[in-house]
Tab-separated table of C-alpha atoms in Angstrom:
chain	number	residue	atom	x	y	z
A	45	VAL	CA	105.808	233.175	158.675
A	46	LEU	CA	103.406	232.895	155.607
A	47	LYS	CA	104.785	229.465	155.233
A	48	ILE	CA	104.088	228.298	158.345
A	49	LEU	CA	100.750	229.854	158.304
A	50	GLN	CA	99.994	228.082	155.042
A	51	ALA	CA	101.134	224.454	156.649
A	52	PHE	CA	98.617	225.605	159.649
A	53	GLU	CA	95.931	226.106	157.190
A	54	LYS	CA	96.083	222.916	155.596
A	55	LEU	CA	95.751	221.014	159.081
A	56	ASN	CA	92.632	223.389	159.878
A	57	PHE	CA	94.295	225.180	162.664
A	58	ARG	CA	94.301	228.689	163.733
A	59	PRO	CA	97.556	229.949	165.446
A	60	VAL	CA	95.859	233.017	166.960
A	61	GLU	CA	99.278	234.317	168.460
A	62	LEU	CA	100.849	234.441	165.356
A	63	LEU	CA	98.252	235.651	163.021
A	64	ASP	CA	97.981	238.586	166.014
A	65	VAL	CA	101.684	239.460	165.421
A	66	LEU	CA	101.684	239.266	161.656
A	67	ALA	CA	98.431	241.381	161.391
A	68	GLU	CA	100.127	243.947	163.516
A	69	ARG	CA	102.947	244.047	161.552
A	70	ILE	CA	100.876	244.417	158.331
A	71	ILE	CA	98.632	247.113	159.724
A	72	GLN	CA	101.703	249.291	160.481
A	73	ASP	CA	103.507	248.659	157.459
A	74	PRO	CA	101.590	247.380	154.423
A	75	GLU	CA	103.658	248.858	151.989
A	76	ASN	CA	106.772	246.949	152.128
A	77	LEU	CA	105.045	243.496	151.110
A	78	PRO	CA	105.650	241.961	148.083
A	79	ILE	CA	102.631	241.202	145.683
A	80	ASN	CA	103.278	237.407	146.006
A	81	ASP	CA	103.196	237.632	150.319
A	82	LEU	CA	100.411	240.484	149.804
A	83	LEU	CA	98.177	237.682	148.016
A	84	ILE	CA	98.942	234.806	150.150
A	85	ALA	CA	98.437	237.246	153.332
A	86	LEU	CA	95.190	238.206	151.923
A	87	ARG	CA	93.997	234.588	151.100
A	88	LEU	CA	95.142	233.163	154.579
A	89	PHE	CA	93.624	236.237	156.567
A	90	SER	CA	90.409	236.171	154.607
A	91	MET	CA	89.909	232.588	155.069
A	92	ALA	CA	90.860	232.707	159.056
A	93	ASN	CA	88.467	235.940	159.054
A	94	HIS	CA	91.261	237.123	162.007
A	95	ASP	CA	91.503	240.350	163.654
A	96	LEU	CA	93.176	241.595	166.618
A	97	LYS	CA	90.252	241.761	168.786
A	98	ASP	CA	89.418	238.229	168.014
A	99	ILE	CA	88.593	235.841	170.900
A	100	LYS	CA	92.392	234.291	171.793
A	101	THR	CA	91.054	230.481	170.870
A	102	GLU	CA	92.945	228.276	168.490
A	103	CYS	CA	89.887	227.242	167.101
A	104	THR	CA	89.675	225.872	163.565
A	105	VAL	CA	89.369	227.910	160.420
A	106	ASN	CA	85.613	229.228	160.008
A	107	LEU	CA	85.668	229.280	155.858
A	108	ALA	CA	81.941	230.864	155.863
A	109	ALA	CA	82.710	234.041	157.689
A	110	SER	CA	82.808	237.456	157.524
A	111	HIS	CA	85.896	239.161	155.704
A	112	ASP	CA	86.098	242.958	157.062
A	113	SER	CA	88.487	242.297	159.490
A	114	ARG	CA	91.414	245.503	160.073
A	115	VAL	CA	94.010	243.527	157.988
A	116	ALA	CA	92.017	242.126	155.352
A	117	GLN	CA	90.991	245.951	154.530
A	118	THR	CA	93.962	247.034	154.475
A	119	LEU	CA	95.689	244.372	152.508
A	120	LEU	CA	92.439	245.181	149.962
A	121	ARG	CA	93.550	248.855	149.761
A	122	VAL	CA	96.907	247.873	148.852
A	123	ALA	CA	96.382	245.646	146.424
A	124	GLN	CA	93.921	248.135	144.969
A	125	GLU	CA	96.671	250.939	145.079
A	126	HIS	CA	99.407	248.094	143.356
A	127	SER	CA	96.790	246.262	140.909
A	128	ASN	CA	98.695	247.764	138.026
A	129	GLN	CA	101.936	246.074	139.012
A	130	PHE	CA	100.194	242.629	139.247
A	131	ASP	CA	100.927	240.314	136.354
A	132	VAL	CA	98.264	237.756	134.845
A	133	LYS	CA	99.142	234.736	137.256
A	134	SER	CA	98.848	237.217	140.524
A	135	LEU	CA	95.652	238.535	139.053
A	136	ARG	CA	93.941	235.385	138.626
A	137	ILE	CA	94.942	234.358	142.340
A	138	LEU	CA	93.538	237.675	143.331
A	139	SER	CA	90.277	237.233	141.534
A	140	ARG	CA	89.683	233.953	143.133
A	141	THR	CA	90.525	234.902	146.603
A	142	LEU	CA	88.057	238.006	145.998
A	143	HIS	CA	85.766	235.453	144.881
A	144	GLU	CA	85.854	233.483	148.127
A	145	MET	CA	85.645	236.461	149.959
A	146	LYS	CA	81.908	237.523	149.544
A	147	SER	CA	82.595	240.818	151.157
A	148	SER	CA	81.315	243.883	149.678
A	149	ASN	CA	84.303	245.800	150.505
A	150	ALA	CA	86.285	243.704	147.947
A	151	GLN	CA	83.788	244.603	145.016
A	152	PRO	CA	85.811	247.992	143.866
A	153	LEU	CA	89.233	245.825	143.584
A	154	ARG	CA	86.956	243.494	141.475
A	155	GLU	CA	85.680	245.980	139.059
A	156	ALA	CA	89.056	247.700	139.069
A	157	ILE	CA	90.776	244.039	137.772
A	158	ARG	CA	88.437	243.622	135.414
A	159	LEU	CA	89.113	246.748	133.840
A	160	LEU	CA	92.755	246.027	133.766
A	161	LEU	CA	91.989	242.888	131.925
A	162	LEU	CA	89.842	244.566	129.629
A	163	ASP	CA	92.653	246.814	128.585
A	164	ARG	CA	95.336	243.903	128.348
A	165	ILE	CA	93.372	241.729	126.350
A	166	PRO	CA	94.119	243.652	122.911
A	167	GLU	CA	97.777	243.518	123.702
A	168	THR	CA	98.200	239.913	124.445
A	169	SER	CA	98.805	237.634	121.934
A	170	ASN	CA	99.787	234.324	124.164
A	171	VAL	CA	96.985	231.769	123.965
A	172	ALA	CA	98.296	230.381	127.504
A	173	THR	CA	97.965	233.771	128.920
A	174	LEU	CA	94.373	234.300	127.555
A	175	THR	CA	93.148	231.395	128.934
A	176	THR	CA	94.413	231.872	132.251
A	177	LEU	CA	92.647	235.220	132.069
A	178	MET	CA	89.425	233.271	131.382
A	179	HIS	CA	90.118	231.450	134.557
A	180	ALA	CA	90.911	234.840	136.699
A	181	VAL	CA	87.830	236.430	135.497
A	182	GLY	CA	85.378	234.217	136.446
A	183	GLU	CA	81.684	233.400	135.506
A	184	ASP	CA	80.166	236.730	137.056
A	185	SER	CA	82.062	238.920	134.947
A	186	PRO	CA	80.431	241.397	132.239
A	187	LEU	CA	79.118	239.485	129.133
A	188	GLU	CA	81.851	242.036	127.060
A	189	LEU	CA	84.764	240.818	128.818
A	190	LYS	CA	83.974	237.502	128.111
A	191	LYS	CA	83.127	237.890	124.522
A	192	GLN	CA	86.582	239.973	124.339
A	193	LEU	CA	88.363	237.385	125.776
A	194	ALA	CA	86.772	234.625	123.616
A	195	SER	CA	87.274	236.504	120.459
A	196	LYS	CA	91.035	237.381	121.226
A	197	VAL	CA	91.577	233.707	121.420
A	198	PHE	CA	89.599	232.377	118.331
A	199	SER	CA	91.960	235.034	116.417
A	200	LEU	CA	95.211	233.052	117.473
A	201	SER	CA	93.757	229.636	116.774
A	202	SER	CA	95.833	228.950	114.381
A	203	GLU	CA	98.833	228.777	117.095
A	204	PHE	CA	97.253	226.465	119.342
A	205	THR	CA	98.805	223.510	121.033
A	206	SER	CA	97.557	220.093	122.241
A	207	ALA	CA	97.306	221.860	125.846
A	208	ASP	CA	95.883	224.926	124.532
A	209	HIS	CA	92.566	223.109	123.089
A	210	PHE	CA	91.954	221.542	126.649
A	211	TYR	CA	92.559	224.923	128.469
A	212	VAL	CA	90.216	226.709	125.692
A	213	PHE	CA	87.612	224.349	126.899
A	214	SER	CA	88.012	224.405	130.905
A	215	GLY	CA	88.465	228.330	130.255
A	216	LEU	CA	84.893	228.644	128.463
A	217	ALA	CA	83.397	226.655	131.043
A	218	ASN	CA	84.705	228.767	133.717
A	219	ILE	CA	83.613	232.058	132.374
A	220	GLY	CA	80.023	230.282	131.384
A	221	LEU	CA	80.419	230.961	127.760
A	222	ASN	CA	79.368	228.658	124.824
A	223	HIS	CA	81.927	230.365	121.724
A	224	THR	CA	80.558	227.619	118.777
A	225	PRO	CA	83.522	228.416	116.577
A	226	LEU	CA	85.944	228.547	118.955
A	227	LEU	CA	84.703	225.137	120.479
A	228	ASP	CA	84.390	223.612	116.768
A	229	THR	CA	87.950	224.583	116.171
A	230	CYS	CA	88.932	222.841	119.761
A	231	SER	CA	86.744	219.913	118.653
A	232	LYS	CA	88.088	219.109	115.901
A	233	LYS	CA	91.517	219.071	116.708
A	234	LEU	CA	90.954	217.142	120.050
A	235	ALA	CA	89.066	214.562	118.050
A	236	GLU	CA	91.932	214.076	115.615
A	237	ASN	CA	94.568	213.662	118.914
A	238	LEU	CA	92.917	212.279	121.569
A	239	HIS	CA	96.092	210.114	122.694
A	240	ASP	CA	97.667	213.465	123.410
A	241	TYR	CA	95.078	213.541	126.442
A	242	SER	CA	94.995	211.996	129.931
A	243	PHE	CA	91.758	210.549	131.223
A	244	THR	CA	91.135	213.335	133.802
A	245	GLN	CA	91.310	215.774	130.601
A	246	LEU	CA	88.816	213.825	128.499
A	247	LEU	CA	86.376	213.646	131.680
A	248	THR	CA	86.788	217.601	131.921
A	249	VAL	CA	86.127	218.289	128.303
A	250	LEU	CA	82.902	216.490	128.454
A	251	LYS	CA	81.930	218.402	131.623
A	252	CYS	CA	82.997	221.677	130.321
A	253	CYS	CA	80.669	220.526	127.298
A	254	HIS	CA	77.752	220.120	129.603
A	255	GLU	CA	78.183	223.304	131.024
A	256	VAL	CA	78.253	225.535	128.319
A	257	LYS	CA	75.619	223.553	126.338
A	258	TYR	CA	77.692	222.669	123.341
A	259	ARG	CA	77.411	219.403	121.607
A	260	ASN	CA	79.570	217.915	118.971
A	261	TYR	CA	79.041	214.436	117.417
A	262	THR	CA	82.435	214.190	116.002
A	263	LEU	CA	84.341	214.832	119.106
A	264	PHE	CA	81.541	212.530	121.489
A	265	SER	CA	81.999	209.798	119.010
A	266	SER	CA	85.685	209.900	118.694
A	267	ILE	CA	86.250	209.757	122.533
A	268	SER	CA	83.443	206.674	122.705
A	269	LYS	CA	85.921	205.121	120.127
A	270	HIS	CA	89.067	205.925	121.836
A	271	MET	CA	88.105	204.635	125.060
A	272	ALA	CA	86.445	201.575	123.360
A	273	ASP	CA	89.872	200.624	121.580
A	274	THR	CA	92.028	200.997	124.866
A	275	ILE	CA	89.150	199.520	127.287
A	276	ASP	CA	92.125	197.194	128.607
A	277	THR	CA	93.960	200.116	129.787
A	278	TRP	CA	91.258	202.101	131.919
A	279	ARG	CA	89.565	200.944	135.042
A	280	ASP	CA	85.838	199.985	134.851
A	281	GLN	CA	85.392	202.895	137.059
A	282	GLN	CA	86.991	205.520	134.798
A	283	VAL	CA	84.507	204.100	131.931
A	284	LEU	CA	81.707	204.584	134.301
A	285	LYS	CA	82.691	208.074	134.961
A	286	ILE	CA	83.198	209.006	131.284
A	287	LEU	CA	79.716	207.118	130.612
A	288	GLN	CA	78.127	209.839	133.410
A	289	PRO	CA	78.432	212.970	131.315
A	290	PHE	CA	77.746	211.618	128.045
A	291	GLU	CA	74.277	210.414	129.774
A	292	LYS	CA	74.111	214.350	130.677
A	293	LEU	CA	75.246	215.370	127.182
A	294	ASN	CA	71.905	212.883	126.238
A	295	PHE	CA	74.541	211.352	124.009
A	296	ARG	CA	74.568	207.251	123.840
A	297	PRO	CA	78.275	206.309	122.854
A	298	VAL	CA	77.332	202.668	121.760
A	299	GLU	CA	80.988	201.498	121.052
A	300	LEU	CA	81.795	201.866	124.487
A	301	LEU	CA	78.824	200.619	125.827
A	302	ASP	CA	79.317	197.696	123.818
A	303	VAL	CA	82.767	197.094	125.167
A	304	LEU	CA	81.727	197.611	128.897
A	305	ALA	CA	78.269	195.335	128.578
A	306	GLU	CA	80.900	192.537	127.215
A	307	LYS	CA	82.887	193.002	129.945
A	308	ILE	CA	80.113	193.055	132.579
A	309	ILE	CA	78.268	189.721	131.368
A	310	GLN	CA	81.685	188.220	131.413
A	311	ASP	CA	82.559	188.852	134.808
A	312	PRO	CA	79.705	190.615	136.699
A	313	GLU	CA	80.920	189.458	139.877
A	314	ASN	CA	83.815	191.728	140.035
A	315	LEU	CA	82.036	194.967	140.207
A	316	PRO	CA	81.772	196.977	143.324
A	317	ILE	CA	78.554	197.654	144.921
A	318	ASN	CA	78.661	201.552	144.028
A	319	ASP	CA	79.773	200.495	140.350
A	320	LEU	CA	77.184	198.188	140.243
A	321	LEU	CA	74.459	201.075	141.133
A	322	ILE	CA	76.313	203.439	138.309
A	323	ALA	CA	76.023	200.763	135.667
A	324	LEU	CA	72.740	199.629	136.040
A	325	ARG	CA	71.439	202.834	135.910
A	326	LEU	CA	73.338	204.055	132.878
A	327	PHE	CA	72.652	200.546	130.956
A	328	SER	CA	68.891	200.990	131.975
A	329	MET	CA	68.596	204.773	130.852
A	330	ALA	CA	70.585	204.331	127.545
A	331	ASN	CA	68.524	200.941	126.922
A	332	HIS	CA	71.817	199.166	125.222
A	333	ASP	CA	72.693	195.526	124.575
A	334	LEU	CA	75.212	193.788	122.372
A	335	LYS	CA	72.616	193.369	119.646
A	336	ASP	CA	71.650	197.185	119.439
A	337	ILE	CA	71.863	199.061	116.065
A	338	LYS	CA	75.368	200.753	115.950
A	339	THR	CA	74.418	204.364	116.041
A	340	GLU	CA	74.882	206.901	118.379
A	341	CYS	CA	71.600	208.107	118.841
A	342	THR	CA	70.209	209.892	121.577
A	343	VAL	CA	69.283	208.257	124.854
A	344	ASN	CA	65.965	206.988	124.734
A	345	LEU	CA	64.472	207.207	128.457
A	346	ALA	CA	61.015	205.681	127.862
A	347	VAL	CA	62.066	202.186	126.404
A	348	SER	CA	62.316	198.969	127.238
A	349	HIS	CA	64.993	197.724	130.092
A	350	ASP	CA	65.566	194.001	129.372
A	351	SER	CA	68.688	194.065	127.810
A	352	ARG	CA	70.869	191.329	128.656
A	353	VAL	CA	73.554	193.363	130.284
A	354	VAL	CA	70.742	194.780	132.545
A	355	GLN	CA	69.201	191.395	133.530
A	356	THR	CA	72.752	190.310	134.318
A	357	LEU	CA	73.282	193.477	136.602
A	358	LEU	CA	69.979	192.894	138.327
A	359	ARG	CA	70.638	189.485	139.284
A	360	VAL	CA	73.997	190.179	140.884
A	361	ALA	CA	72.256	193.070	142.739
A	362	GLN	CA	69.728	190.350	144.150
A	363	GLU	CA	72.400	188.188	144.618
A	364	HIS	CA	74.596	190.672	146.986
A	365	LEU	CA	71.685	192.727	148.311
A	366	ASN	CA	72.519	191.870	152.049
A	367	GLN	CA	75.628	194.113	151.417
A	368	PHE	CA	73.749	197.150	150.329
A	369	ASP	CA	73.921	199.764	152.677
A	370	VAL	CA	70.835	202.349	153.216
A	371	LYS	CA	72.130	204.642	150.666
A	372	SER	CA	73.053	202.269	148.137
A	373	LEU	CA	69.368	200.876	148.646
A	374	ARG	CA	67.696	204.042	147.938
A	375	ILE	CA	69.819	204.434	144.677
A	376	LEU	CA	69.221	200.951	143.634
A	377	SER	CA	65.123	201.801	144.426
A	378	ARG	CA	65.037	205.007	142.440
A	379	THR	CA	66.786	202.940	139.356
A	380	LEU	CA	64.479	200.388	139.555
A	381	HIS	CA	61.544	202.595	139.857
A	382	GLU	CA	62.715	204.494	136.471
A	383	MET	CA	63.019	200.962	134.924
A	384	LYS	CA	59.418	200.331	134.700
A	385	SER	CA	60.784	196.332	133.583
A	386	SER	CA	58.520	193.794	135.151
A	387	ASN	CA	61.989	191.762	135.484
A	388	ALA	CA	62.701	194.536	138.213
A	389	GLN	CA	60.286	193.466	140.205
A	390	PRO	CA	61.452	190.864	142.046
A	391	LEU	CA	64.418	192.881	143.211
A	392	ARG	CA	61.893	195.397	144.405
A	393	GLU	CA	60.027	193.107	146.508
A	394	ALA	CA	63.294	191.826	148.237
A	395	ILE	CA	64.641	195.470	148.828
A	396	ARG	CA	60.898	196.041	150.682
A	397	LEU	CA	61.186	193.141	152.901
A	398	LEU	CA	64.661	193.693	153.556
A	399	LEU	CA	64.056	197.293	154.393
A	400	LEU	CA	60.958	195.899	156.811
A	401	ASP	CA	63.550	193.770	158.833
A	402	ARG	CA	65.858	197.004	159.190
A	403	ILE	CA	63.332	199.359	160.551
A	404	PRO	CA	62.818	198.129	164.253
A	405	GLU	CA	66.721	198.090	164.910
A	406	THR	CA	67.128	201.628	162.975
A	407	SER	CA	67.371	204.512	165.825
A	408	ASN	CA	68.814	207.106	163.757
A	409	VAL	CA	66.660	209.733	162.271
A	410	PRO	CA	68.797	210.728	158.834
A	411	THR	CA	68.803	206.995	158.294
A	412	LEU	CA	64.876	206.439	158.518
A	413	THR	CA	64.380	209.707	156.255
A	414	THR	CA	66.526	208.236	153.660
A	415	LEU	CA	64.798	204.965	153.648
A	416	MET	CA	61.724	207.265	153.031
A	417	HIS	CA	63.071	208.210	149.781
A	418	ALA	CA	64.274	204.716	148.947
A	419	VAL	CA	60.976	202.888	148.901
A	420	GLY	CA	58.980	205.320	147.042
A	421	LYS	CA	55.071	205.989	146.537
A	422	ASP	CA	54.566	202.441	145.165
A	423	SER	CA	55.787	200.729	148.278
A	424	PRO	CA	53.165	198.859	150.297
A	425	LEU	CA	51.257	201.057	153.094
A	426	GLU	CA	52.336	198.863	155.646
A	427	LEU	CA	55.880	199.235	155.157
A	428	LYS	CA	55.053	203.365	154.683
A	429	LYS	CA	53.247	203.369	158.030
A	430	GLN	CA	56.162	201.383	159.707
A	431	LEU	CA	58.447	204.018	158.575
A	432	ALA	CA	56.703	206.946	159.680
A	433	SER	CA	55.712	205.175	163.318
A	434	LYS	CA	59.303	204.363	163.912
A	435	VAL	CA	60.487	208.341	163.241
A	436	PHE	CA	57.516	209.824	165.241
A	437	SER	CA	58.365	207.665	168.246
A	438	LEU	CA	61.936	209.025	168.257
A	439	SER	CA	60.497	212.434	168.462
A	440	SER	CA	60.773	212.717	172.023
A	441	CYS	CA	64.877	212.888	171.325
A	442	GLU	CA	65.651	216.443	169.933
A	443	PHE	CA	65.403	216.182	166.078
A	444	THR	CA	67.790	218.734	164.380
A	445	SER	CA	66.596	221.404	161.864
A	446	ALA	CA	67.698	219.080	159.083
A	447	ASP	CA	65.301	216.393	160.348
A	448	HIS	CA	62.279	218.529	160.034
A	449	PHE	CA	62.839	219.290	156.679
A	450	TYR	CA	63.851	216.024	155.606
A	451	ILE	CA	60.961	214.228	157.352
A	452	PHE	CA	58.376	216.327	154.990
A	453	THR	CA	60.211	215.318	151.925
A	454	GLY	CA	60.086	211.829	152.989
A	455	LEU	CA	56.586	211.701	153.583
A	456	ALA	CA	55.892	213.436	150.501
A	457	ASN	CA	58.143	210.976	149.025
A	458	ILE	CA	55.963	207.766	150.257
A	459	GLY	CA	53.040	210.105	149.911
A	460	LEU	CA	51.756	209.467	153.364
A	461	LYS	CA	50.216	212.257	155.630
A	462	HIS	CA	51.032	211.176	159.349
A	463	THR	CA	49.364	213.929	160.910
A	464	PRO	CA	50.960	213.297	164.514
A	465	LEU	CA	54.742	213.625	163.026
A	466	LEU	CA	53.862	216.340	160.657
A	467	ASP	CA	52.579	218.472	163.881
A	468	THR	CA	55.664	217.784	165.662
A	469	CYS	CA	57.801	218.964	162.878
A	470	SER	CA	55.524	222.020	161.834
A	471	LYS	CA	55.838	223.371	165.382
A	472	LYS	CA	59.737	223.317	165.367
A	473	LEU	CA	59.874	224.465	161.552
A	474	ALA	CA	57.458	227.494	162.634
A	475	GLU	CA	59.824	228.347	165.611
A	476	ASN	CA	62.934	228.437	163.704
A	477	LEU	CA	62.244	229.411	160.328
A	478	HIS	CA	65.598	231.399	160.212
A	479	ASP	CA	67.412	228.098	159.999
A	480	TYR	CA	65.918	227.460	156.392
A	481	SER	CA	67.031	228.721	152.869
A	482	PHE	CA	64.139	229.933	150.467
A	483	SER	CA	64.622	226.732	148.470
A	484	LYS	CA	63.661	224.823	151.538
A	485	LEU	CA	60.532	226.990	152.607
A	486	LEU	CA	59.308	226.169	148.943
A	487	THR	CA	59.805	222.548	149.213
A	488	VAL	CA	57.875	222.339	152.710
A	489	LEU	CA	54.921	224.076	151.495
A	490	LYS	CA	55.340	221.809	147.972
A	491	CYS	CA	55.278	218.574	150.291
A	492	CYS	CA	52.552	219.741	152.508
A	493	HIS	CA	50.394	219.803	149.523
A	494	GLU	CA	51.409	216.599	147.882
A	495	VAL	CA	50.204	214.865	150.993
A	496	LYS	CA	47.225	217.008	151.757
A	497	TYR	CA	48.399	218.428	155.095
A	498	ARG	CA	47.210	222.083	156.545
A	499	ASN	CA	48.862	223.589	159.550
A	500	TYR	CA	47.837	227.373	160.051
A	501	THR	CA	50.802	228.186	162.466
A	502	LEU	CA	53.120	227.071	159.853
A	503	PHE	CA	51.732	228.601	157.113
A	504	SER	CA	50.994	232.067	158.730
A	505	SER	CA	54.638	231.847	160.251
A	506	ILE	CA	56.268	231.261	156.793
A	507	SER	CA	54.089	234.046	155.239
A	508	LYS	CA	55.198	236.501	158.478
A	509	HIS	CA	58.654	235.659	157.748
A	510	MET	CA	58.821	236.340	154.107
A	511	ALA	CA	57.175	239.861	154.693
A	512	ASP	CA	59.625	240.563	157.550
A	513	THR	CA	62.778	239.992	155.521
A	514	ILE	CA	60.864	241.228	151.935
A	515	ASP	CA	64.069	243.022	151.324
A	516	THR	CA	66.269	240.144	151.092
A	517	TRP	CA	64.259	238.102	148.385
A	518	ARG	CA	63.622	238.803	144.857
A	519	ASP	CA	59.964	239.529	143.322
A	520	GLN	CA	60.091	236.091	141.548
A	521	GLN	CA	60.956	234.253	144.539
A	522	VAL	CA	58.334	235.699	146.673
């Protein structure tokens, strides 16, 4: 039955009658479930939010719903009673299920698992088991537990395999801990044996470094050199994916940038639009050219953007501009705005002319607000007004809650105060404040300030809403 339910879950289908029968059987005799079946059942019922009193409709699975159904609570109770029988793999699965549930009733079991893990760490001398435990406890576990795990793993560092070095990185990222001695040990071995690791693993290692704020020059430059030396075995898309975490780590992989720049200059037409956009942003931010001094220095964001590879990418972008969709135009506009290069000006103008042509034929509000984000504050006033007027002409159709918010951010992005449009959105926002998160309400107020717009009804409604729900906010948020 559980295997059939797992298949239904993948199909995003909720088999109510089958869930009903199984729930009844579990509630009547939960003790007979083997541990593995208990774990599967708990995950399935918590994800499906199923109870015997449910309306009998085969609706799609609701992953964000409450997890306090009778069957889920029965399974939680049994799991807690038998938690001492769980092996490490089972504890990891159970921890992940509990993390996804968000139910306050699951908290006692979470605490029981953490205490159980604290007891098991000293007696565990298997590195793979310990890194699995890192994945089980999660980022919100107590710092004492995280440090005890990392210290125990470090004490076994002489026994690490190639796989262990990788899983230590992902494990520490999973618990959000920068244990520098342990990371240094793994980095040294990783850098010496990069051929043992797949592209996906190397990418994951760099992402983990960013997550725990860890920098290691030897590791980063070794990955750059390894990718450069084996460039013919990688797709351009893979190279660009590796360059993105390097950018976040504020590291400039000169050798890898060199070989990619050479490939692009020789055959720029082969780059798909998405890859072209990523390459243009990365090379302009890194200010890289083939004549660059060969040092892996940190990225300098304020320098000139007139390298040969950037100019090649700008030319190709302009030649294929008509193939760009709105999202691509937005990304390209932002990249050009950050570049400040005079050589990018013709492309900026071409984008604006293209947008002016597209506005009259566009009747989709999200597309138009996306265009607002694409054109920016330094675009011509005529273009800004045409965009705002087109959006306002669609206000008789029902704007969605999301539309009202994005109109505020869009107008702030182009620096335009279109009072009729803002008044329309303010009225709807004030009436439906419960639809918006704290971050969105804060953003709306900031947008009002940016475009010098005041609306008493909106402001007082936000004030009253925050006052009425004060217990749900942290003092810092208020």
